[in-house]
Amino acid sequence: MIDSIHQSMVNTWLRCGEQFRRRYIEGEIIPPGIAARRGSATHKGAEINNKNLIALGESLPLDTLMDATRDEYVRLVKEEGVFIPLEQKSEANALLNEGLNQSLSSIEKYYTDVAPIIKPIGAEVYVKADIGLDLPIAGIVDVQEENRIRDLKIKGRADNQEWADRELQPSFYYELFRVLYGRYPHEFVYDEIVPLKTKTNYVGITTRRDQASLERWKLYLRAFLRDLNAGIFRPAEPGHFLCSEKWCGFFKTCPYAKGRVSVAA
């Protein structure tokens, strides 16, 4: 039963209503891919450091963060699994090792480029907020500073300003920050780390939300609730690259994809 609206739900619904139905209505859990495990492992290392910054005002040793990141990556893969498309099964070990190495290079980049510039007052805080809809919104806010929200992302390529200004996530977090501190933040910062084969890059993208943009964001939530209440779950556009065996763990058993050759095949 869905009792609150999360950013990940809305993103999945926008991407593919059928995927949303199976994941959040039917409760079918398929492990995410290596990129997601890489991101979660790096987040674990950053989380323990952010909490140490709050408690003691200084970063932990890099070795400590790398150990935490490595342990979390291994734990997630072993205990919770990882989705690897059939066509990549033969190279699974190499891909998993690459994911681990990218996690470690990412936490190192966080340590050198992100940790020195942040002043967190809260980290990984779960918040629920009533914003006047049928259901409240909820989520975990990565890092809260005095007047700023920060969100760490490990990406295959850096995003741009236009993307950040249109994303739904900052609007979610603006409202959650308001519930936590009684005021809106001044800005939202994406701390993006991009691990490449030869180097790892850091890009910071700042975006802001005003009342008009928050009202536009609520239009998406109202549309989401209309579909949810009506039981309408539209499939993804058939030609979309995400509607393929490579990117969707439900592809093989999806009635909309049955009999269709995978884009990734």
XYZ file of N, CA and C in Angstrom:
795
model
N 0.835 -1.194 0.000
C 0.000 0.000 0.000
C 0.876 1.253 0.000
N 0.581 2.188 -0.861
C 1.347 3.426 -0.948
C 0.738 4.446 0.010
N 1.528 4.894 0.994
C 1.016 5.857 1.965
C 1.723 7.205 1.896
N 2.690 7.334 0.987
C 3.359 8.613 0.774
C 3.991 8.612 -0.614
N 4.253 9.801 -1.129
C 4.808 9.951 -2.480
C 6.306 10.203 -2.377
N 7.073 9.367 -3.036
C 8.521 9.514 -3.060
C 8.963 9.917 -4.468
N 10.064 10.607 -4.515
C 10.607 11.034 -5.805
C 10.836 9.843 -6.733
N 11.373 8.750 -6.197
C 11.668 7.587 -7.032
C 10.399 6.999 -7.643
N 9.296 7.046 -6.901
C 8.015 6.569 -7.436
C 7.590 7.388 -8.649
N 7.636 8.707 -8.494
C 7.185 9.582 -9.573
C 8.081 9.434 -10.793
N 9.378 9.315 -10.574
C 10.301 9.127 -11.694
C 10.008 7.826 -12.437
N 9.737 6.753 -11.674
C 9.416 5.475 -12.301
C 8.095 5.570 -13.062
N 7.094 6.205 -12.466
C 5.788 6.398 -13.125
C 5.946 7.181 -14.425
N 6.761 8.220 -14.425
C 6.976 8.999 -15.646
C 7.685 8.174 -16.706
N 8.611 7.328 -16.275
C 9.373 6.506 -17.209
C 8.519 5.393 -17.794
N 7.777 4.696 -16.922
C 6.956 3.572 -17.375
C 5.945 3.222 -16.294
N 4.673 3.448 -16.574
C 3.635 3.149 -15.604
C 3.555 1.673 -15.262
N 3.831 0.811 -16.235
C 3.794 -0.631 -15.977
C 4.916 -1.037 -15.025
N 6.095 -0.456 -15.219
C 7.187 -0.721 -14.291
C 6.828 -0.228 -12.891
N 6.203 0.943 -12.817
C 5.753 1.460 -11.529
C 4.751 0.502 -10.885
N 3.791 0.022 -11.651
C 2.764 -0.865 -11.112
C 3.386 -2.121 -10.506
N 4.295 -2.717 -11.246
C 4.878 -3.965 -10.773
C 5.774 -3.747 -9.551
N 6.508 -2.642 -9.570
C 7.430 -2.386 -8.446
C 6.690 -1.919 -7.197
N 5.798 -0.940 -7.331
C 5.232 -0.299 -6.145
C 3.823 -0.773 -5.784
N 3.085 -1.317 -6.753
C 1.751 -1.839 -6.453
C 1.809 -3.337 -6.167
N 2.475 -4.078 -7.058
C 2.576 -5.531 -6.891
C 3.720 -5.940 -5.970
N 4.662 -5.041 -5.735
C 5.762 -5.332 -4.818
C 6.810 -6.273 -5.383
N 6.958 -6.308 -6.714
C 7.984 -7.146 -7.344
C 9.321 -6.414 -7.284
N 10.258 -6.963 -6.553
C 11.555 -6.331 -6.382
C 12.588 -7.004 -7.278
N 13.150 -6.242 -8.194
C 14.249 -6.716 -9.029
C 15.460 -5.861 -8.702
N 16.600 -6.474 -8.391
C 17.770 -5.674 -8.018
C 18.139 -4.679 -9.115
N 18.653 -3.516 -8.727
C 19.109 -2.545 -9.726
C 20.431 -2.964 -10.340
N 20.881 -2.224 -11.317
C 22.123 -2.541 -12.012
C 23.364 -2.114 -11.243
N 24.494 -2.351 -11.859
C 25.777 -2.060 -11.216
C 25.919 -0.572 -10.928
N 25.437 0.273 -11.818
C 25.568 1.717 -11.612
C 24.893 2.150 -10.318
N 23.725 1.561 -10.028
C 23.019 1.902 -8.791
C 23.786 1.409 -7.572
N 24.362 0.213 -7.656
C 25.145 -0.310 -6.534
C 26.389 0.558 -6.323
N 26.992 0.996 -7.396
C 28.149 1.894 -7.317
C 27.775 3.184 -6.595
N 26.614 3.742 -6.961
C 26.167 4.974 -6.331
C 25.847 4.798 -4.863
N 25.161 3.698 -4.512
C 24.798 3.455 -3.116
C 26.033 3.247 -2.244
N 27.036 2.554 -2.778
C 28.256 2.312 -2.009
C 28.996 3.621 -1.746
N 29.075 4.472 -2.770
C 29.736 5.763 -2.587
C 28.971 6.627 -1.590
N 27.634 6.558 -1.658
C 26.813 7.305 -0.708
C 27.100 6.875 0.733
N 27.333 5.584 0.946
C 27.607 5.102 2.304
C 28.890 5.730 2.842
N 29.918 5.748 2.015
C 31.163 6.381 2.446
C 30.973 7.855 2.742
N 30.227 8.546 1.857
C 29.969 9.970 2.063
C 29.116 10.194 3.304
N 28.159 9.310 3.547
C 27.265 9.470 4.703
C 28.027 9.449 6.020
N 28.906 8.475 6.194
C 29.614 8.411 7.472
C 30.545 9.612 7.632
N 31.071 10.123 6.521
C 31.928 11.301 6.619
C 31.112 12.553 6.926
N 29.950 12.678 6.281
C 29.104 13.840 6.542
C 28.669 13.885 8.001
N 28.353 12.731 8.560
C 27.939 12.694 9.967
C 29.115 13.015 10.897
N 30.322 12.650 10.480
C 31.487 13.011 11.280
C 31.764 14.511 11.184
N 31.517 15.095 10.002
C 31.657 16.541 9.852
C 30.698 17.274 10.778
N 29.485 16.745 10.926
C 28.495 17.364 11.804
C 28.924 17.221 13.266
N 29.383 16.029 13.633
C 29.697 15.752 15.037
C 31.015 16.388 15.488
N 32.030 16.307 14.616
C 33.372 16.714 15.045
C 33.983 17.830 14.204
N 33.333 18.183 13.095
C 33.839 19.284 12.285
C 35.007 18.942 11.398
N 35.261 17.663 11.199
C 36.373 17.268 10.332
C 36.072 15.958 9.631
N 36.767 15.726 8.513
C 36.578 14.502 7.749
C 37.319 13.340 8.390
N 36.791 12.161 8.169
C 37.485 10.939 8.553
C 38.643 10.700 7.585
N 39.580 9.823 7.935
C 40.660 9.492 6.997
C 40.096 8.868 5.717
N 40.734 9.148 4.602
C 40.276 8.613 3.325
C 40.209 7.085 3.349
N 41.169 6.443 3.965
C 41.162 4.976 4.029
C 39.885 4.451 4.690
N 39.413 5.151 5.703
C 38.188 4.743 6.386
C 36.996 4.823 5.449
N 36.927 5.880 4.665
C 35.823 6.051 3.718
C 35.897 5.014 2.599
N 37.086 4.715 2.134
C 37.240 3.729 1.073
C 36.867 2.337 1.567
N 37.232 2.017 2.801
C 36.852 0.717 3.372
C 35.333 0.604 3.497
N 34.685 1.682 3.966
C 33.236 1.663 4.113
C 32.549 1.525 2.764
N 33.092 2.203 1.760
C 32.528 2.133 0.407
C 32.680 0.734 -0.167
N 33.860 0.157 -0.017
C 34.114 -1.196 -0.518
C 33.208 -2.215 0.178
N 33.117 -2.117 1.481
C 32.294 -3.067 2.243
C 30.824 -2.971 1.830
N 30.341 -1.761 1.614
C 28.941 -1.591 1.239
C 28.677 -2.133 -0.159
N 29.597 -1.906 -1.074
C 29.439 -2.425 -2.438
C 29.364 -3.953 -2.412
N 30.291 -4.577 -1.706
C 30.321 -6.038 -1.625
C 29.055 -6.557 -0.953
N 28.634 -5.896 0.118
C 27.426 -6.329 0.825
C 26.196 -6.255 -0.072
N 26.033 -5.143 -0.772
C 24.870 -4.969 -1.639
C 24.819 -6.029 -2.737
N 25.954 -6.276 -3.350
C 26.000 -7.257 -4.439
C 25.713 -8.662 -3.915
N 26.319 -9.028 -2.780
C 26.161 -10.379 -2.247
C 24.799 -10.605 -1.599
N 24.333 -9.640 -0.817
C 23.121 -9.846 -0.024
C 21.850 -9.405 -0.744
N 21.926 -8.361 -1.543
C 20.721 -7.836 -2.181
C 20.701 -8.037 -3.691
N 21.827 -8.444 -4.258
C 21.868 -8.779 -5.672
C 22.087 -7.590 -6.579
N 22.293 -7.891 -7.860
C 22.511 -6.865 -8.877
C 21.970 -7.385 -10.202
N 21.346 -6.513 -10.964
C 20.794 -6.904 -12.258
C 21.864 -6.768 -13.336
N 22.143 -7.874 -14.023
C 23.073 -7.872 -15.148
C 22.348 -8.504 -16.339
N 22.193 -7.786 -17.443
C 21.490 -8.324 -18.616
C 22.132 -9.613 -19.107
N 21.315 -10.487 -19.694
C 21.780 -11.783 -20.162
C 22.986 -11.650 -21.080
N 22.968 -10.674 -21.971
C 24.054 -10.520 -22.940
C 25.382 -10.138 -22.301
N 25.342 -9.703 -21.015
C 26.563 -9.297 -20.334
C 26.979 -10.286 -19.244
N 26.266 -11.396 -19.129
C 26.561 -12.355 -18.069
C 27.987 -12.892 -18.155
N 28.493 -13.083 -19.372
C 29.829 -13.653 -19.532
C 30.924 -12.738 -19.005
N 30.630 -11.449 -18.920
C 31.624 -10.507 -18.425
C 31.210 -9.913 -17.075
N 30.370 -10.625 -16.359
C 29.826 -10.114 -15.096
C 30.923 -9.773 -14.095
N 31.909 -10.654 -13.932
C 32.955 -10.402 -12.941
C 33.742 -9.145 -13.266
N 34.060 -8.967 -14.541
C 34.801 -7.771 -14.946
C 33.973 -6.514 -14.712
N 32.677 -6.592 -15.004
C 31.801 -5.437 -14.809
C 31.646 -5.103 -13.330
N 31.529 -6.138 -12.501
C 31.410 -5.910 -11.067
C 32.686 -5.304 -10.489
N 33.840 -5.778 -10.950
C 35.110 -5.211 -10.499
C 35.250 -3.756 -10.943
N 34.798 -3.482 -12.153
C 34.843 -2.113 -12.649
C 33.947 -1.207 -11.788
N 32.761 -1.728 -11.435
C 31.863 -0.972 -10.580
C 32.480 -0.661 -9.230
N 33.172 -1.647 -8.651
C 33.844 -1.437 -7.372
C 34.937 -0.381 -7.496
N 35.749 -0.495 -8.536
C 36.829 0.484 -8.742
C 36.279 1.888 -8.933
N 35.162 1.996 -9.630
C 34.558 3.312 -9.836
C 33.983 3.859 -8.535
N 33.462 2.978 -7.680
C 32.991 3.414 -6.363
C 34.138 4.003 -5.556
N 35.285 3.339 -5.594
C 36.434 3.799 -4.824
C 37.002 5.102 -5.377
N 37.048 5.218 -6.691
C 37.537 6.480 -7.261
C 36.547 7.606 -6.997
N 35.266 7.273 -6.916
C 34.245 8.283 -6.652
C 34.324 8.799 -5.215
N 34.518 7.891 -4.242
C 34.608 8.347 -2.862
C 35.891 9.145 -2.651
N 36.923 8.818 -3.389
C 38.159 9.607 -3.301
C 37.927 11.017 -3.846
N 37.167 11.113 -4.942
C 36.861 12.430 -5.515
C 35.958 13.219 -4.577
N 35.010 12.545 -3.944
C 34.185 13.201 -2.924
C 35.085 13.778 -1.833
N 36.056 12.984 -1.388
C 36.936 13.381 -0.293
C 37.758 14.621 -0.649
N 38.245 14.689 -1.879
C 39.121 15.799 -2.270
C 38.359 17.032 -2.741
N 37.166 16.835 -3.362
C 36.492 17.961 -4.006
C 35.187 18.391 -3.330
N 34.504 17.473 -2.646
C 33.209 17.806 -2.066
C 33.314 18.044 -0.557
N 33.896 17.098 0.170
C 33.961 17.211 1.629
C 34.560 18.536 2.108
N 35.612 19.060 1.462
C 36.190 20.317 1.960
C 35.292 21.546 1.789
N 34.261 21.474 0.933
C 33.465 22.673 0.661
C 32.082 22.634 1.309
N 31.752 21.551 2.009
C 30.413 21.467 2.587
C 30.464 21.680 4.104
N 29.370 22.219 4.636
C 29.231 22.431 6.066
C 27.862 21.894 6.497
N 27.736 20.587 6.600
C 26.421 19.981 6.870
C 25.918 20.232 8.284
N 24.600 20.445 8.376
C 23.939 20.489 9.687
C 23.021 19.267 9.846
N 22.848 18.517 8.761
C 22.070 17.291 8.783
C 22.473 16.414 7.622
N 22.345 15.093 7.801
C 22.730 14.160 6.740
C 21.844 12.926 6.786
N 21.344 12.533 5.611
C 20.526 11.328 5.467
C 19.332 11.341 6.431
N 18.584 12.431 6.403
C 17.435 12.586 7.289
C 16.154 12.224 6.542
N 15.379 11.310 7.113
C 14.086 10.945 6.522
C 13.038 11.946 6.982
N 12.260 12.457 6.011
C 11.250 13.468 6.315
C 9.963 13.126 5.574
N 8.824 13.413 6.219
C 7.519 13.296 5.578
C 6.837 14.649 5.692
N 6.167 15.081 4.615
C 5.575 16.416 4.604
C 4.193 16.392 3.981
N 3.247 17.025 4.641
C 1.902 17.213 4.108
C 1.897 18.505 3.303
N 1.616 18.406 2.010
C 1.603 19.605 1.166
C 0.217 19.844 0.578
N -0.805 19.292 1.232
C -2.166 19.558 0.814
C -2.711 18.649 -0.257
N -2.053 17.523 -0.523
C -2.527 16.542 -1.494
C -3.142 15.349 -0.756
N -3.635 14.381 -1.521
C -4.252 13.205 -0.906
C -3.249 12.395 -0.083
N -1.990 12.434 -0.491
C -0.935 11.738 0.239
C 0.197 12.712 0.537
N 0.922 12.508 1.637
C 2.098 13.340 1.905
C 3.249 12.933 0.999
N 4.249 13.782 0.898
C 5.490 13.408 0.231
C 6.479 12.954 1.297
N 7.479 12.186 0.897
C 8.476 11.705 1.852
C 9.778 11.430 1.116
N 10.867 11.435 1.858
C 12.155 11.136 1.256
C 13.287 11.317 2.240
N 14.469 10.908 1.818
C 15.687 11.055 2.624
C 16.521 12.161 1.991
N 16.744 13.223 2.758
C 17.516 14.362 2.261
C 18.994 14.104 2.541
N 19.801 14.040 1.482
C 21.220 13.693 1.610
C 21.948 14.579 2.613
N 22.098 15.843 2.250
C 22.871 16.778 3.071
C 22.122 18.093 3.172
N 21.978 18.576 4.397
C 21.400 19.894 4.617
C 22.474 20.807 5.182
N 22.647 21.952 4.536
C 23.473 23.020 5.080
C 22.547 24.105 5.603
N 23.082 25.192 6.096
C 22.270 26.228 6.726
C 21.176 26.743 5.803
N 21.508 26.986 4.554
C 20.527 27.506 3.595
C 20.585 26.779 2.258
N 21.012 25.522 2.288
C 21.266 24.817 1.035
C 21.043 23.325 1.228
N 20.578 22.689 0.167
C 20.492 21.227 0.122
C 21.543 20.747 -0.871
N 22.202 19.648 -0.545
C 23.164 19.055 -1.466
C 22.772 17.600 -1.712
N 22.966 17.155 -2.946
C 22.668 15.765 -3.281
C 23.821 15.197 -4.099
N 24.429 14.140 -3.594
C 25.557 13.501 -4.261
C 25.061 12.502 -5.284
N 25.563 12.602 -6.499
C 25.198 11.664 -7.555
C 26.454 11.152 -8.236
N 26.463 9.848 -8.516
C 27.542 9.229 -9.277
C 26.971 8.932 -10.653
N 27.499 9.573 -11.678
C 26.877 9.548 -12.992
C 27.822 8.996 -14.050
N 27.211 8.524 -15.146
C 28.015 8.087 -16.282
C 28.510 9.259 -17.107
N 27.778 10.374 -17.018
C 28.199 11.630 -17.656
C 27.590 12.780 -16.869
N 28.230 13.923 -16.937
C 27.760 15.076 -16.179
C 26.481 15.635 -16.790
N 25.592 16.133 -15.946
C 24.374 16.782 -16.409
C 24.653 18.262 -16.655
N 23.603 18.994 -17.057
C 23.781 20.416 -17.339
C 22.756 21.247 -16.573
N 22.855 22.567 -16.712
C 21.990 23.466 -15.969
C 20.527 23.298 -16.349
N 20.254 23.143 -17.632
C 18.864 22.993 -18.073
C 18.226 21.765 -17.426
N 18.951 20.672 -17.397
C 18.446 19.448 -16.755
C 18.137 19.710 -15.287
N 19.079 20.340 -14.572
C 18.897 20.584 -13.143
C 17.696 21.482 -12.882
N 17.486 22.473 -13.737
C 16.382 23.412 -13.537
C 15.019 22.772 -13.791
N 14.996 21.660 -14.540
C 13.732 20.998 -14.863
C 13.453 19.779 -13.984
N 14.453 19.292 -13.275
C 14.293 18.086 -12.470
C 13.266 18.271 -11.352
N 12.598 17.172 -10.987
C 11.603 17.207 -9.926
C 12.225 17.114 -8.528
N 13.371 16.479 -8.418
C 13.956 16.221 -7.100
C 14.156 17.471 -6.254
N 14.715 18.570 -6.797
C 14.893 19.745 -5.943
C 13.598 20.255 -5.323
N 12.495 20.167 -6.056
C 11.214 20.629 -5.513
C 10.775 19.741 -4.350
N 10.934 18.424 -4.487
C 10.660 17.521 -3.363
C 11.458 17.961 -2.136
N 12.755 18.165 -2.335
C 13.630 18.441 -1.201
C 13.405 19.827 -0.617
N 12.993 20.793 -1.443
C 12.653 22.114 -0.916
C 11.557 21.994 0.137
N 10.521 21.212 -0.182
C 9.407 21.058 0.754
C 9.825 20.264 1.992
N 10.669 19.259 1.814
C 11.123 18.476 2.965
C 12.017 19.328 3.869
N 12.853 20.161 3.268
C 13.702 21.072 4.035
C 12.835 22.038 4.839
N 11.754 22.527 4.233
C 10.842 23.457 4.911
C 10.247 22.821 6.169
N 9.879 21.541 6.074
C 9.333 20.856 7.238
C 10.397 20.712 8.325
N 11.629 20.438 7.928
C 12.706 20.269 8.895
C 13.059 21.561 9.620
N 13.140 22.674 8.861
C 13.707 23.899 9.412
C 12.760 25.105 9.404
N 11.543 24.910 8.926
C 10.581 25.997 8.970
C 10.780 27.065 7.930
N 11.608 26.794 6.925
C 11.868 27.757 5.861
C 12.371 27.008 4.638
N 12.249 27.618 3.489
C 12.811 27.030 2.278
C 14.317 27.300 2.225
N 15.062 26.409 1.591
C 16.489 26.690 1.380
C 16.666 27.755 0.301
N 17.845 28.298 0.212
C 18.136 29.268 -0.844
C 18.407 28.575 -2.180
N 18.963 27.357 -2.106
C 19.346 26.678 -3.341
C 19.543 25.190 -3.105
N 19.649 24.481 -4.212
C 19.877 23.031 -4.226
C 21.102 22.787 -5.095
N 22.040 21.982 -4.607
C 23.265 21.703 -5.359
C 23.382 20.213 -5.649
N 23.535 19.889 -6.920
C 23.894 18.530 -7.315
C 25.415 18.429 -7.297
N 25.951 17.579 -6.430
C 27.380 17.273 -6.437
C 27.553 16.013 -7.284
N 27.921 16.193 -8.545
C 28.002 15.066 -9.477
C 29.451 14.612 -9.655
N 29.659 13.331 -9.426
C 30.966 12.717 -9.639
C 30.845 11.755 -10.806
N 31.739 11.893 -11.757
C 31.693 11.101 -12.992
C 32.975 10.286 -13.102
N 32.931 8.993 -12.741
C 34.129 8.150 -12.860
C 34.317 7.657 -14.292
N 35.377 8.108 -14.934
C 35.698 7.700 -16.298
C 36.859 6.709 -16.270
N 37.204 6.200 -17.435
C 38.265 5.178 -17.490
C 39.628 5.734 -17.097
N 39.892 6.991 -17.455
C 41.221 7.546 -17.205
C 41.249 8.524 -16.037
N 40.104 9.088 -15.654
C 40.064 10.035 -14.548
C 38.640 10.119 -14.008
N 38.506 10.738 -12.863
C 37.188 10.949 -12.258
C 36.974 12.441 -12.083
N 35.849 12.926 -12.586
C 35.560 14.357 -12.568
C 34.502 14.712 -11.526
N 34.537 15.950 -11.077
C 33.500 16.490 -10.205
C 32.878 17.721 -10.852
N 31.545 17.789 -10.828
C 30.815 18.946 -11.346
C 29.746 19.314 -10.329
N 29.689 20.574 -9.952
C 28.632 21.056 -9.070
C 27.641 21.886 -9.863
N 26.364 21.563 -9.732
C 25.324 22.296 -10.469
C 24.317 22.836 -9.448
N 24.146 24.151 -9.441
C 23.232 24.795 -8.505
C 21.931 25.163 -9.206
N 20.810 24.854 -8.555
C 19.501 25.208 -9.097
C 18.628 25.755 -7.977
N 17.624 26.532 -8.330
C 16.742 27.148 -7.331
C 15.290 26.941 -7.715
N 14.420 27.036 -6.710
C 12.988 26.891 -6.939
C 12.254 28.069 -6.299
N 11.264 28.602 -7.030
C 10.396 29.633 -6.471
C 8.981 29.061 -6.362
N 8.033 29.867 -5.914
C 6.678 29.374 -5.719
C 6.045 28.915 -7.031
N 6.335 29.618 -8.116
C 5.763 29.222 -9.408
C 6.266 27.849 -9.828
N 7.557 27.593 -9.648
C 8.102 26.285 -10.036
C 7.605 25.192 -9.106
N 7.382 25.501 -7.832
C 6.829 24.507 -6.913
C 5.392 24.157 -7.283
N 4.630 25.143 -7.753
C 3.265 24.866 -8.197
C 3.265 23.999 -9.448
N 4.197 24.229 -10.357
C 4.302 23.372 -11.558
C 4.657 21.946 -11.146
N 5.535 21.814 -10.162
C 5.909 20.484 -9.661
C 4.687 19.756 -9.097
N 3.826 20.490 -8.398
C 2.633 19.865 -7.824
C 1.684 19.354 -8.906
N 1.730 19.949 -10.086
C 0.905 19.441 -11.185
C 1.288 18.008 -11.521
N 2.576 17.704 -11.481
C 3.024 16.330 -11.729
C 2.507 15.399 -10.635
N 2.550 15.862 -9.394
C 2.085 15.014 -8.304
C 0.582 14.763 -8.404
N -0.174 15.772 -8.795
C -1.622 15.591 -8.957
C -1.915 14.618 -10.097
N -1.157 14.717 -11.180
C -1.339 13.779 -12.292
C -0.978 12.364 -11.857
N 0.083 12.235 -11.076
C 0.481 10.936 -10.533
C -0.639 10.337 -9.682
N -1.225 11.161 -8.819
C -2.296 10.678 -7.943
C -3.548 10.314 -8.732
N -3.842 11.047 -9.805
C -4.995 10.698 -10.634
C -4.820 9.323 -11.244
N -3.646 9.049 -11.792
C -3.389 7.725 -12.368
C -3.413 6.643 -11.294
N -2.820 6.939 -10.149
C -2.782 5.961 -9.058
C -4.192 5.618 -8.602
N -5.017 6.627 -8.388
C -6.381 6.394 -7.909
C -7.258 5.705 -8.952
N -6.979 5.976 -10.239
C -7.774 5.378 -11.310
C -7.235 4.025 -11.745
N -6.054 3.638 -11.242
C -5.443 2.375 -11.657
C -4.968 2.403 -13.091
N -4.511 3.567 -13.543
C -4.026 3.718 -14.917
C -2.507 3.697 -14.900
N -1.928 2.715 -15.569
C -0.480 2.559 -15.575
C -0.013 2.375 -17.021
N 0.311 3.451 -17.652
C 0.677 3.440 -19.064
C 2.074 2.860 -19.271
N 2.264 2.038 -20.306
C 3.600 1.493 -20.583
C 4.508 2.562 -21.177
N 5.787 2.262 -21.181
C 6.755 3.169 -21.788
C 6.591 3.193 -23.303
N 7.082 4.237 -23.902
C 7.097 4.322 -25.365
C 7.967 3.187 -25.902
N 7.466 2.362 -26.850
C 8.167 1.139 -27.268
C 9.587 1.363 -27.778
N 9.840 2.497 -28.404
C 11.167 2.725 -28.961
C 12.153 3.346 -27.996
N 11.716 3.608 -26.772
C 12.615 4.252 -25.806
C 13.719 3.288 -25.397
N 14.940 3.827 -25.286
C 16.073 2.941 -24.988
C 15.928 2.261 -23.623
N 15.189 2.879 -22.696
C 15.008 2.259 -21.383
C 14.072 1.060 -21.434
N 13.242 0.980 -22.493
C 12.335 -0.154 -22.647
C 13.081 -1.266 -23.384
N 14.018 -1.882 -22.681
C 14.859 -2.922 -23.266
C 15.356 -3.837 -22.164
N 15.834 -4.990 -22.546
C 16.332 -5.952 -21.559
C 17.541 -5.401 -20.805
N 18.310 -4.553 -21.474
C 19.516 -4.022 -20.845
C 19.184 -3.113 -19.668
N 18.101 -2.350 -19.785
C 17.808 -1.328 -18.792
C 16.629 -1.653 -17.876
N 15.833 -2.653 -18.221
C 14.655 -2.951 -17.409
C 14.613 -4.424 -17.024
N 14.642 -4.685 -15.730
C 14.607 -6.068 -15.260
C 13.271 -6.749 -15.471
N 12.209 -5.964 -15.761
C 10.884 -6.528 -16.005
C 10.655 -6.850 -17.481
N 11.609 -6.517 -18.333
C 11.404 -6.595 -19.778
C 10.956 -7.980 -20.243
N 11.631 -9.017 -19.765
C 11.346 -10.378 -20.252
C 9.941 -10.848 -19.919
N 9.379 -10.349 -18.841
C 8.052 -10.801 -18.431
C 6.992 -9.726 -18.625
N 7.344 -8.659 -19.296
C 6.402 -7.559 -19.512
C 5.463 -7.888 -20.673
N 4.149 -7.797 -20.486
C 3.218 -8.107 -21.578
C 3.363 -7.168 -22.765
N 3.835 -5.950 -22.530
C 4.008 -4.995 -23.622
C 5.258 -5.294 -24.448
N 6.199 -6.017 -23.850
C 7.430 -6.347 -24.560
C 7.427 -7.773 -25.093
N 6.451 -8.587 -24.686
C 6.419 -10.005 -25.072
C 6.405 -10.144 -26.588
N 7.319 -10.951 -27.101
C 7.380 -11.192 -28.540
C 8.145 -10.137 -29.291
N 8.636 -9.114 -28.566
C 9.388 -8.048 -29.223
C 10.865 -8.282 -28.998
N 11.658 -8.088 -30.003
C 13.103 -8.233 -29.878
C 13.634 -7.103 -29.018
N 14.466 -7.434 -28.048
C 15.016 -6.413 -27.183
C 15.878 -5.460 -27.979
N 15.805 -4.186 -27.606
C 16.654 -3.175 -28.246
C 18.120 -3.500 -28.031
N 18.401 -4.127 -26.895
C 19.780 -4.428 -26.545
C 20.261 -5.738 -27.155
N 19.388 -6.492 -27.806
C 19.780 -7.806 -28.311
C 20.610 -7.701 -29.577
